[in-house]
Amino acid sequence: MITGVFVGGTSGIGRAMAQAFARHTNGNAHIVIIGRNKIAAAELIASFPKADTNAIHEFIPCDVSLITNVHHTTSELARRLQRIDYLVLSSGILIFAGRNETSEGLDDKMALSYYSRWTFIHDLMPLMQKSERGAKVYSILAAGANSPIEKDNLDLRKNHTFGKMTAALTTYTNVAFQVNLFTYDHILNKITLLEQKFAKEEPNRSFNHAFPGFVRSPMLTPSTWYWKIPYYLVYPIFSFISVTPEVSGDIHFAALLESPPGFHSYNPKGKLMQYKPAEEETVDIVWEHTLELTERLHEH
Ligand SMILES: NC(=O)c1ccc[n+]([C@@H]2O[C@H](COP(=O)([O-])OP(=O)(O)OC[C@H]3O[C@@H](n4cnc5c(N)ncnc54)[C@H](OP(=O)(O)O)[C@@H]3O)[C@@H](O)[C@H]2O)c1
C-alpha cells in the first residue's frame, strides 16, 4: 500500500499536504502523522476520506526537537512499515528567537528544521529504498542560494544570530540533498562524496527543498507575531502577500508528485528554482558534522 509519512503533519503546510495526499489516494494509503499534538492529529485523520479496510491512518507522537526521540521513532517505523513512498518534513517553530538549547545541547530551531529532518531521512532510507515508484522527500523550509559555512562553528554555538541560522539551515539542507547523501550505498560503504556527482547517482529517488513564502499558518498568527506591531496594522498587507496553508499545501503536494529524480529547489508557487551546487569541501564538512552529531545522539 502506498505510504506517506508527514513529520510536522499536525498543523499548517504539512497538515495540508497530508490532506492533499489523503484526497489523492482517496484514503487508500498508509498515512503516518508525526508531531506532538494528539488532538490536532485525531481531527486531521477524521477528515481523511473513508478508506478500504486495509488502509491505515495513524499518529505517532514524537517531540522531534530531540534527536534521540527521532531515532526511537524511526526504529519503530522500521519495525512496522513495509516501505515509504513519500516523506514530507515540515516541523518547525518561529525562527526569530535567539539560541535556545534543547537538553541535547542543540538549538531547538536548528534541531527541528535540519538535524531531526536529516535523521529521519538517514534512518528511513532502507524503507524508502523499498518504494517501487521511487521515494520522494520534500522539506518545507528555506530553499535558496547557499552561504559560506563557519567550519569551526557549524552548530552555531557561538555568535548565534537569526541571519546566520537561516543561512545555515538553507545551506545545510541544500548540501545534504545536493549530492543525494542519503543513498544507502554511501551510508553502507562510506564511499567518498567526491565520487558522487550532483543529482546523477540516484536512479529514481527525489529530494526536494521548498521555500513556502508567507503562509497564514498557526506559526504566523497574532499570538506568535514576533514584531510587537499591532496585528490589525500588518494584517491587511500580510493577507495580501500570504496564502492559506491549504493553498500552499496543494501547491507543494503537486510539486512533490511531479518532482523528477535528483535534487530540486522550489519557490512558493511550486516552480523550480535555479540552484548552484556547493563546493565538494563544504558538502564533506557538513555531512561529517551532521553524521557525527546525530549518531552521538542515539538512544542507549
Ligand atoms: N508559515 C510561513 O509563512 C513559513 C515561511 C517560511 C518557512 N516556513 C517553514 O515551513 C515549515 C512549516 O511551517 P508551518 O507554517 O506549517 O508551521 P506550523 O503550522 O506552526 O506547523 C509546525 C509543525 O511543526 C510541528 N512541531 C513543532 N515543534 C515540534 C516538536 N518539538 N516536535 C514535533 N513536532 C513539532 C508542529 O506539530 P505539533 O504542534 O503537533 O508538535 C506542527 O505540525 C516550518 O519549517 C517553517 O519554518 C513557514
mmCIF file of C-alpha atoms and ligand atoms in Angstrom:
data_model
loop_
_atom_site.group_PDB
_atom_site.id
_atom_site.type_symbol
_atom_site.label_atom_id
_atom_site.label_comp_id
_atom_site.label_asym_id
_atom_site.label_seq_id
_atom_site.Cartn_x
_atom_site.Cartn_y
_atom_site.Cartn_z
ATOM 1 C CA MET A 1 0.000 0.000 0.000
ATOM 2 C CA ILE A 2 1.266 3.483 -0.882
ATOM 3 C CA THR A 3 2.774 5.038 2.242
ATOM 4 C CA GLY A 4 3.282 8.677 3.191
ATOM 5 C CA VAL A 5 4.970 9.945 6.370
ATOM 6 C CA PHE A 6 4.350 13.561 7.427
ATOM 7 C CA VAL A 7 6.689 14.902 10.106
ATOM 8 C CA GLY A 8 5.034 18.126 11.293
ATOM 9 C CA GLY A 9 1.769 16.962 9.761
ATOM 10 C CA THR A 10 -0.413 18.141 12.659
ATOM 11 C CA SER A 11 -0.505 21.781 11.533
ATOM 12 C CA GLY A 12 -0.032 24.287 8.746
ATOM 13 C CA ILE A 13 1.581 23.336 5.466
ATOM 14 C CA GLY A 14 2.434 19.768 6.499
ATOM 15 C CA ARG A 15 -1.149 19.173 7.599
ATOM 16 C CA ALA A 16 -2.466 20.491 4.277
ATOM 17 C CA MET A 17 -0.023 18.274 2.362
ATOM 18 C CA ALA A 18 -1.199 15.252 4.355
ATOM 19 C CA GLN A 19 -4.802 16.142 3.446
ATOM 20 C CA ALA A 20 -3.838 16.516 -0.219
ATOM 21 C CA PHE A 21 -2.190 13.080 -0.080
ATOM 22 C CA ALA A 22 -5.301 11.570 1.540
ATOM 23 C CA ARG A 23 -7.508 13.090 -1.192
ATOM 24 C CA HIS A 24 -5.090 11.986 -3.910
ATOM 25 C CA THR A 25 -5.223 8.381 -2.700
ATOM 26 C CA ASN A 26 -8.897 8.587 -1.741
ATOM 27 C CA GLY A 27 -7.794 7.458 1.700
ATOM 28 C CA ASN A 28 -6.453 4.156 0.422
ATOM 29 C CA ALA A 29 -2.996 4.569 1.862
ATOM 30 C CA HIS A 30 -0.893 4.150 4.943
ATOM 31 C CA ILE A 31 -0.634 7.697 6.288
ATOM 32 C CA VAL A 32 1.606 8.400 9.270
ATOM 33 C CA ILE A 33 1.352 11.772 11.012
ATOM 34 C CA ILE A 34 4.204 12.692 13.369
ATOM 35 C CA GLY A 35 4.134 15.577 15.859
ATOM 36 C CA ARG A 36 3.134 16.282 19.451
ATOM 37 C CA ASN A 37 -0.489 17.450 19.231
ATOM 38 C CA LYS A 38 -2.658 14.359 19.601
ATOM 39 C CA ILE A 39 -5.972 16.229 19.328
ATOM 40 C CA ALA A 40 -4.956 18.008 16.125
ATOM 41 C CA ALA A 41 -3.805 14.689 14.691
ATOM 42 C CA ALA A 42 -7.114 12.991 15.542
ATOM 43 C CA GLU A 43 -9.073 15.820 13.887
ATOM 44 C CA LEU A 44 -6.901 15.606 10.800
ATOM 45 C CA ILE A 45 -7.224 11.844 10.483
ATOM 46 C CA ALA A 46 -11.004 12.118 10.919
ATOM 47 C CA SER A 47 -11.066 14.480 7.916
ATOM 48 C CA PHE A 48 -9.449 11.934 5.571
ATOM 49 C CA PRO A 49 -11.682 10.199 3.015
ATOM 50 C CA LYS A 50 -13.039 6.914 4.296
ATOM 51 C CA ALA A 51 -10.796 4.156 3.114
ATOM 52 C CA ASP A 52 -10.976 0.450 2.497
ATOM 53 C CA THR A 53 -10.280 -1.867 5.385
ATOM 54 C CA ASN A 54 -6.580 -2.279 4.617
ATOM 55 C CA ALA A 55 -5.829 1.420 4.872
ATOM 56 C CA ILE A 56 -4.025 2.702 7.966
ATOM 57 C CA HIS A 57 -4.175 6.320 9.143
ATOM 58 C CA GLU A 58 -2.175 6.804 12.307
ATOM 59 C CA PHE A 59 -0.490 9.303 14.579
ATOM 60 C CA ILE A 60 2.885 8.715 16.187
ATOM 61 C CA PRO A 61 3.629 11.234 18.938
ATOM 62 C CA CYS A 62 7.221 12.458 18.969
ATOM 63 C CA ASP A 63 8.973 15.586 20.171
ATOM 64 C CA VAL A 64 11.353 15.785 17.247
ATOM 65 C CA SER A 65 13.449 18.559 18.779
ATOM 66 C CA LEU A 66 15.333 15.708 20.489
ATOM 67 C CA ILE A 67 17.329 13.557 18.082
ATOM 68 C CA THR A 68 17.162 10.625 20.494
ATOM 69 C CA ASN A 69 13.370 10.683 20.101
ATOM 70 C CA VAL A 70 13.718 10.765 16.327
ATOM 71 C CA HIS A 71 15.924 7.654 16.351
ATOM 72 C CA HIS A 72 13.353 5.964 18.586
ATOM 73 C CA THR A 73 10.512 6.803 16.172
ATOM 74 C CA THR A 74 12.448 5.751 13.076
ATOM 75 C CA SER A 75 13.213 2.410 14.764
ATOM 76 C CA GLU A 76 9.506 1.926 15.384
ATOM 77 C CA LEU A 77 8.699 2.780 11.758
ATOM 78 C CA ALA A 78 11.399 0.401 10.536
ATOM 79 C CA ARG A 79 9.781 -2.403 12.521
ATOM 80 C CA ARG A 80 6.231 -1.735 11.311
ATOM 81 C CA LEU A 81 6.277 -0.236 7.798
ATOM 82 C CA GLN A 82 6.822 -2.122 4.560
ATOM 83 C CA ARG A 83 8.092 0.891 2.617
ATOM 84 C CA ILE A 84 7.931 4.689 2.414
ATOM 85 C CA ASP A 85 6.943 6.382 -0.838
ATOM 86 C CA TYR A 86 6.608 9.974 0.391
ATOM 87 C CA LEU A 87 8.397 11.650 3.285
ATOM 88 C CA VAL A 88 7.282 15.239 3.969
ATOM 89 C CA LEU A 89 9.223 17.242 6.556
ATOM 90 C CA SER A 90 7.752 20.483 7.891
ATOM 91 C CA SER A 91 8.280 20.527 11.662
ATOM 92 C CA GLY A 92 9.361 23.891 12.975
ATOM 93 C CA ILE A 93 8.763 26.867 15.212
ATOM 94 C CA LEU A 94 9.009 30.576 14.553
ATOM 95 C CA ILE A 95 12.686 31.157 13.992
ATOM 96 C CA PHE A 96 13.214 34.756 15.040
ATOM 97 C CA ALA A 97 14.105 33.982 18.677
ATOM 98 C CA GLY A 98 17.738 33.654 19.760
ATOM 99 C CA ARG A 99 19.553 30.419 20.565
ATOM 100 C CA ASN A 100 17.555 28.145 22.831
ATOM 101 C CA GLU A 101 19.256 24.860 23.690
ATOM 102 C CA THR A 102 17.481 21.544 23.998
ATOM 103 C CA SER A 103 18.602 19.046 26.635
ATOM 104 C CA GLU A 104 20.843 17.589 23.903
ATOM 105 C CA GLY A 105 22.663 20.899 23.520
ATOM 106 C CA LEU A 106 21.280 21.818 20.085
ATOM 107 C CA ASP A 107 19.456 24.985 19.209
ATOM 108 C CA ASP A 108 15.786 23.949 19.147
ATOM 109 C CA LYS A 109 15.076 25.635 15.805
ATOM 110 C CA MET A 110 18.061 24.009 14.114
ATOM 111 C CA ALA A 111 17.111 20.667 15.635
ATOM 112 C CA LEU A 112 13.536 20.926 14.326
ATOM 113 C CA SER A 113 14.316 22.276 10.880
ATOM 114 C CA TYR A 114 17.525 20.466 9.996
ATOM 115 C CA TYR A 115 19.084 17.877 12.326
ATOM 116 C CA SER A 116 15.845 15.973 13.016
ATOM 117 C CA ARG A 117 14.811 16.028 9.347
ATOM 118 C CA TRP A 118 18.249 14.788 8.290
ATOM 119 C CA THR A 119 17.953 11.980 10.835
ATOM 120 C CA PHE A 120 14.511 10.946 9.584
ATOM 121 C CA ILE A 121 15.833 10.699 6.030
ATOM 122 C CA HIS A 122 19.024 8.917 7.052
ATOM 123 C CA ASP A 123 17.330 6.368 9.295
ATOM 124 C CA LEU A 124 14.382 5.748 6.964
ATOM 125 C CA MET A 125 16.432 5.289 3.797
ATOM 126 C CA PRO A 126 16.132 1.474 3.878
ATOM 127 C CA LEU A 127 12.323 1.824 3.855
ATOM 128 C CA MET A 128 12.489 4.391 1.046
ATOM 129 C CA GLN A 129 14.640 2.053 -0.984
ATOM 130 C CA LYS A 130 11.746 -0.397 -0.935
ATOM 131 C CA SER A 131 9.472 2.062 -2.749
ATOM 132 C CA GLU A 132 8.823 0.650 -6.186
ATOM 133 C CA ARG A 133 7.706 4.014 -7.544
ATOM 134 C CA GLY A 134 10.860 5.814 -6.289
ATOM 135 C CA ALA A 135 10.617 7.536 -2.924
ATOM 136 C CA LYS A 136 10.224 11.310 -2.787
ATOM 137 C CA VAL A 137 11.394 13.538 0.069
ATOM 138 C CA TYR A 138 10.060 17.097 0.446
ATOM 139 C CA SER A 139 11.414 19.517 3.055
ATOM 140 C CA ILE A 140 9.440 22.726 3.596
ATOM 141 C CA LEU A 141 11.941 25.257 4.816
ATOM 142 C CA ALA A 142 14.003 27.910 3.080
ATOM 143 C CA ALA A 143 15.170 26.891 -0.380
ATOM 144 C CA GLY A 144 17.563 29.441 -1.850
ATOM 145 C CA ALA A 145 21.212 30.170 -2.523
ATOM 146 C CA ASN A 146 23.996 28.715 -0.389
ATOM 147 C CA SER A 147 26.076 30.826 2.007
ATOM 148 C CA PRO A 148 29.614 30.288 3.291
ATOM 149 C CA ILE A 149 29.717 27.972 6.307
ATOM 150 C CA GLU A 150 31.594 28.565 9.583
ATOM 151 C CA LYS A 151 33.778 25.468 9.775
ATOM 152 C CA ASP A 152 34.557 25.865 13.486
ATOM 153 C CA ASN A 153 31.009 26.821 14.453
ATOM 154 C CA LEU A 154 28.732 24.560 12.443
ATOM 155 C CA ASP A 155 26.078 24.206 15.145
ATOM 156 C CA LEU A 156 26.235 27.989 15.721
ATOM 157 C CA ARG A 157 27.019 27.604 19.393
ATOM 158 C CA LYS A 158 28.996 30.843 19.127
ATOM 159 C CA ASN A 159 27.598 34.157 17.838
ATOM 160 C CA HIS A 160 24.178 32.722 17.056
ATOM 161 C CA THR A 161 22.122 35.222 15.064
ATOM 162 C CA PHE A 162 18.910 34.965 13.072
ATOM 163 C CA GLY A 163 20.747 35.711 9.828
ATOM 164 C CA LYS A 164 23.416 33.079 10.440
ATOM 165 C CA MET A 165 20.859 30.479 11.387
ATOM 166 C CA THR A 166 18.636 30.943 8.332
ATOM 167 C CA ALA A 167 21.718 30.917 6.092
ATOM 168 C CA ALA A 168 22.932 27.715 7.758
ATOM 169 C CA LEU A 169 19.531 25.975 7.554
ATOM 170 C CA THR A 170 19.243 26.813 3.853
ATOM 171 C CA THR A 171 22.789 25.741 3.045
ATOM 172 C CA TYR A 172 22.886 22.571 5.142
ATOM 173 C CA THR A 173 19.590 21.307 3.660
ATOM 174 C CA ASN A 174 20.705 22.116 0.113
ATOM 175 C CA VAL A 175 24.058 20.488 0.638
ATOM 176 C CA ALA A 176 22.581 17.341 2.131
ATOM 177 C CA PHE A 177 20.159 16.959 -0.774
ATOM 178 C CA GLN A 178 22.536 18.198 -3.459
ATOM 179 C CA VAL A 179 24.688 15.121 -3.601
ATOM 180 C CA ASN A 180 21.983 12.730 -2.566
ATOM 181 C CA LEU A 181 23.935 11.921 0.526
ATOM 182 C CA PHE A 182 21.229 9.674 1.665
ATOM 183 C CA THR A 183 21.944 6.953 -0.828
ATOM 184 C CA TYR A 184 22.180 3.741 1.080
ATOM 185 C CA ASP A 185 25.392 2.879 -0.746
ATOM 186 C CA HIS A 186 27.005 5.887 0.749
ATOM 187 C CA ILE A 187 25.880 5.048 4.240
ATOM 188 C CA LEU A 188 26.898 1.414 3.954
ATOM 189 C CA ASN A 189 30.119 1.696 2.073
ATOM 190 C CA LYS A 190 31.276 5.149 3.117
ATOM 191 C CA ILE A 191 32.281 5.898 -0.429
ATOM 192 C CA THR A 192 33.696 9.343 -0.702
ATOM 193 C CA LEU A 193 31.295 12.101 -1.558
ATOM 194 C CA LEU A 194 33.686 13.219 -4.235
ATOM 195 C CA GLU A 195 32.799 10.068 -6.144
ATOM 196 C CA GLN A 196 29.203 11.162 -6.354
ATOM 197 C CA LYS A 197 28.064 13.598 -8.983
ATOM 198 C CA PHE A 198 25.332 16.104 -8.472
ATOM 199 C CA ALA A 199 21.933 14.517 -8.950
ATOM 200 C CA LYS A 200 23.298 11.771 -11.172
ATOM 201 C CA GLU A 201 23.795 8.794 -8.964
ATOM 202 C CA GLU A 202 20.222 8.366 -7.789
ATOM 203 C CA PRO A 203 18.251 6.397 -10.342
ATOM 204 C CA ASN A 204 14.804 7.188 -9.051
ATOM 205 C CA ARG A 205 14.694 8.922 -5.695
ATOM 206 C CA SER A 206 13.911 12.606 -5.464
ATOM 207 C CA PHE A 207 14.994 15.101 -2.803
ATOM 208 C CA ASN A 208 13.236 18.447 -2.732
ATOM 209 C CA HIS A 209 13.693 21.643 -0.730
ATOM 210 C CA ALA A 210 10.980 24.316 -0.854
ATOM 211 C CA PHE A 211 10.566 27.858 0.383
ATOM 212 C CA PRO A 212 6.815 28.336 1.010
ATOM 213 C CA GLY A 213 6.806 32.144 1.176
ATOM 214 C CA PHE A 214 4.371 33.702 3.654
ATOM 215 C CA VAL A 215 1.695 31.243 4.738
ATOM 216 C CA ARG A 216 -1.091 32.102 7.214
ATOM 217 C CA SER A 217 -0.431 29.031 9.333
ATOM 218 C CA PRO A 218 -0.612 28.936 13.141
ATOM 219 C CA MET A 219 3.090 29.793 13.092
ATOM 220 C CA LEU A 220 2.256 33.277 11.864
ATOM 221 C CA THR A 221 -0.896 34.082 13.836
ATOM 222 C CA PRO A 222 -1.306 37.141 16.089
ATOM 223 C CA SER A 223 -0.314 35.263 19.218
ATOM 224 C CA THR A 224 3.012 34.332 17.711
ATOM 225 C CA TRP A 225 3.627 37.597 15.914
ATOM 226 C CA TYR A 226 7.217 38.366 16.728
ATOM 227 C CA TRP A 227 7.399 42.036 15.942
ATOM 228 C CA LYS A 228 5.365 43.812 18.572
ATOM 229 C CA ILE A 229 3.375 45.653 15.915
ATOM 230 C CA PRO A 230 -0.425 45.558 16.378
ATOM 231 C CA TYR A 231 -1.635 42.710 14.197
ATOM 232 C CA TYR A 232 -4.543 44.723 12.746
ATOM 233 C CA LEU A 233 -1.990 47.105 11.207
ATOM 234 C CA VAL A 234 0.049 44.430 9.474
ATOM 235 C CA TYR A 235 -2.782 42.018 8.662
ATOM 236 C CA PRO A 236 -4.043 43.763 5.500
ATOM 237 C CA ILE A 237 -0.574 43.690 3.967
ATOM 238 C CA PHE A 238 0.197 40.252 5.343
ATOM 239 C CA SER A 239 -3.020 38.749 3.983
ATOM 240 C CA PHE A 240 -2.264 40.305 0.596
ATOM 241 C CA ILE A 241 1.198 38.764 0.344
ATOM 242 C CA SER A 242 0.408 35.438 2.028
ATOM 243 C CA VAL A 243 -1.642 32.332 1.231
ATOM 244 C CA THR A 244 -3.599 29.891 3.365
ATOM 245 C CA PRO A 245 -1.951 26.625 4.467
ATOM 246 C CA GLU A 246 -4.412 24.765 2.207
ATOM 247 C CA VAL A 247 -3.318 26.682 -0.901
ATOM 248 C CA SER A 248 0.347 26.222 -0.011
ATOM 249 C CA GLY A 249 -0.191 22.533 0.787
ATOM 250 C CA ASP A 250 -1.856 21.900 -2.577
ATOM 251 C CA ILE A 251 0.932 23.727 -4.425
ATOM 252 C CA HIS A 252 3.697 21.791 -2.729
ATOM 253 C CA PHE A 253 1.943 18.444 -2.864
ATOM 254 C CA ALA A 254 1.589 18.897 -6.646
ATOM 255 C CA ALA A 255 5.302 19.771 -6.843
ATOM 256 C CA LEU A 256 6.122 16.699 -4.757
ATOM 257 C CA LEU A 257 4.096 14.418 -7.022
ATOM 258 C CA GLU A 258 5.747 15.740 -10.164
ATOM 259 C CA SER A 259 9.285 16.014 -8.787
ATOM 260 C CA PRO A 260 11.742 14.174 -11.020
ATOM 261 C CA PRO A 261 14.673 12.146 -9.596
ATOM 262 C CA GLY A 262 17.569 14.146 -8.151
ATOM 263 C CA PHE A 263 17.661 17.338 -6.129
ATOM 264 C CA HIS A 264 15.328 20.261 -6.795
ATOM 265 C CA SER A 265 14.503 23.601 -5.170
ATOM 266 C CA TYR A 266 11.003 25.064 -5.298
ATOM 267 C CA ASN A 267 9.672 28.585 -4.821
ATOM 268 C CA PRO A 268 6.382 29.464 -3.049
ATOM 269 C CA LYS A 269 4.446 28.805 -6.263
ATOM 270 C CA GLY A 270 5.891 25.306 -6.556
ATOM 271 C CA LYS A 271 8.069 26.273 -9.517
ATOM 272 C CA LEU A 272 11.613 25.010 -9.905
ATOM 273 C CA MET A 273 14.359 27.412 -8.818
ATOM 274 C CA GLN A 274 17.887 27.634 -10.158
ATOM 275 C CA TYR A 275 20.480 26.096 -7.860
ATOM 276 C CA LYS A 276 24.240 26.479 -7.904
ATOM 277 C CA PRO A 277 25.789 23.433 -6.185
ATOM 278 C CA ALA A 278 28.053 23.978 -3.192
ATOM 279 C CA GLU A 279 31.759 23.127 -3.262
ATOM 280 C CA GLU A 280 32.568 19.496 -2.529
ATOM 281 C CA GLU A 281 34.619 20.516 0.511
ATOM 282 C CA THR A 282 31.517 22.189 2.005
ATOM 283 C CA VAL A 283 29.477 19.075 1.330
ATOM 284 C CA ASP A 284 32.026 16.869 3.087
ATOM 285 C CA ILE A 285 32.266 19.131 6.123
ATOM 286 C CA VAL A 286 28.500 19.448 6.631
ATOM 287 C CA TRP A 287 27.962 15.710 6.096
ATOM 288 C CA GLU A 288 30.628 14.663 8.611
ATOM 289 C CA HIS A 289 29.377 17.188 11.166
ATOM 290 C CA THR A 290 25.749 16.058 10.857
ATOM 291 C CA LEU A 291 26.521 12.354 10.862
ATOM 292 C CA GLU A 292 28.776 12.615 13.915
ATOM 293 C CA LEU A 293 26.274 14.725 15.839
ATOM 294 C CA THR A 294 23.175 12.668 15.065
ATOM 295 C CA GLU A 295 24.916 9.319 15.649
ATOM 296 C CA ARG A 296 26.147 10.538 19.040
ATOM 297 C CA LEU A 297 22.531 11.168 19.975
ATOM 298 C CA HIS A 298 21.369 7.587 19.538
ATOM 299 C CA GLU A 299 19.354 6.321 22.496
ATOM 300 C CA HIS A 300 21.230 3.954 24.750
HETATM 301 N N1 LIG B 1 4.336 29.810 7.577
HETATM 302 C C1 LIG B 1 5.215 30.512 6.885
HETATM 303 O O1 LIG B 1 4.944 31.628 6.440
HETATM 304 C C2 LIG B 1 6.585 29.950 6.627
HETATM 305 C C3 LIG B 1 7.511 30.720 5.909
HETATM 306 C C4 LIG B 1 8.774 30.207 5.640
HETATM 307 C C5 LIG B 1 9.115 28.945 6.115
HETATM 308 N N2 LIG B 1 8.212 28.225 6.826
HETATM 309 C C6 LIG B 1 8.623 26.908 7.315
HETATM 310 O O2 LIG B 1 7.690 25.930 6.920
HETATM 311 C C7 LIG B 1 7.639 24.876 7.889
HETATM 312 C C8 LIG B 1 6.187 24.598 8.251
HETATM 313 O O3 LIG B 1 5.639 25.752 8.846
HETATM 314 P P1 LIG B 1 4.076 25.935 9.118
HETATM 315 O O4 LIG B 1 3.757 27.333 8.744
HETATM 316 O O5 LIG B 1 3.331 24.827 8.523
HETATM 317 O O6 LIG B 1 4.084 25.850 10.722
HETATM 318 P P2 LIG B 1 3.002 25.329 11.778
HETATM 319 O O7 LIG B 1 1.629 25.431 11.247
HETATM 320 O O8 LIG B 1 3.317 26.022 13.046
HETATM 321 O O9 LIG B 1 3.374 23.783 11.906
HETATM 322 C C9 LIG B 1 4.561 23.400 12.519
HETATM 323 C C10 LIG B 1 4.564 21.909 12.730
HETATM 324 O O10 LIG B 1 5.780 21.596 13.429
HETATM 325 C C11 LIG B 1 5.450 20.685 14.462
HETATM 326 N N3 LIG B 1 6.379 20.843 15.580
HETATM 327 C C12 LIG B 1 6.800 21.990 16.176
HETATM 328 N N4 LIG B 1 7.600 21.689 17.214
HETATM 329 C C13 LIG B 1 7.656 20.342 17.285
HETATM 330 C C14 LIG B 1 8.308 19.429 18.151
HETATM 331 N N5 LIG B 1 9.086 19.849 19.173
HETATM 332 N N6 LIG B 1 8.154 18.106 17.931
HETATM 333 C C15 LIG B 1 7.371 17.668 16.912
HETATM 334 N N7 LIG B 1 6.736 18.479 16.047
HETATM 335 C C16 LIG B 1 6.876 19.804 16.242
HETATM 336 C C17 LIG B 1 4.050 21.047 14.901
HETATM 337 O O11 LIG B 1 3.446 19.897 15.454
HETATM 338 P P3 LIG B 1 2.954 19.772 16.997
HETATM 339 O O12 LIG B 1 2.375 21.071 17.377
HETATM 340 O O13 LIG B 1 1.983 18.633 16.935
HETATM 341 O O14 LIG B 1 4.166 19.418 17.769
HETATM 342 C C18 LIG B 1 3.405 21.404 13.573
HETATM 343 O O15 LIG B 1 2.874 20.238 12.969
HETATM 344 C C19 LIG B 1 8.498 25.348 9.061
HETATM 345 O O16 LIG B 1 9.772 24.755 8.982
HETATM 346 C C20 LIG B 1 8.633 26.843 8.823
HETATM 347 O O17 LIG B 1 9.842 27.366 9.359
HETATM 348 C C21 LIG B 1 6.948 28.684 7.087
#
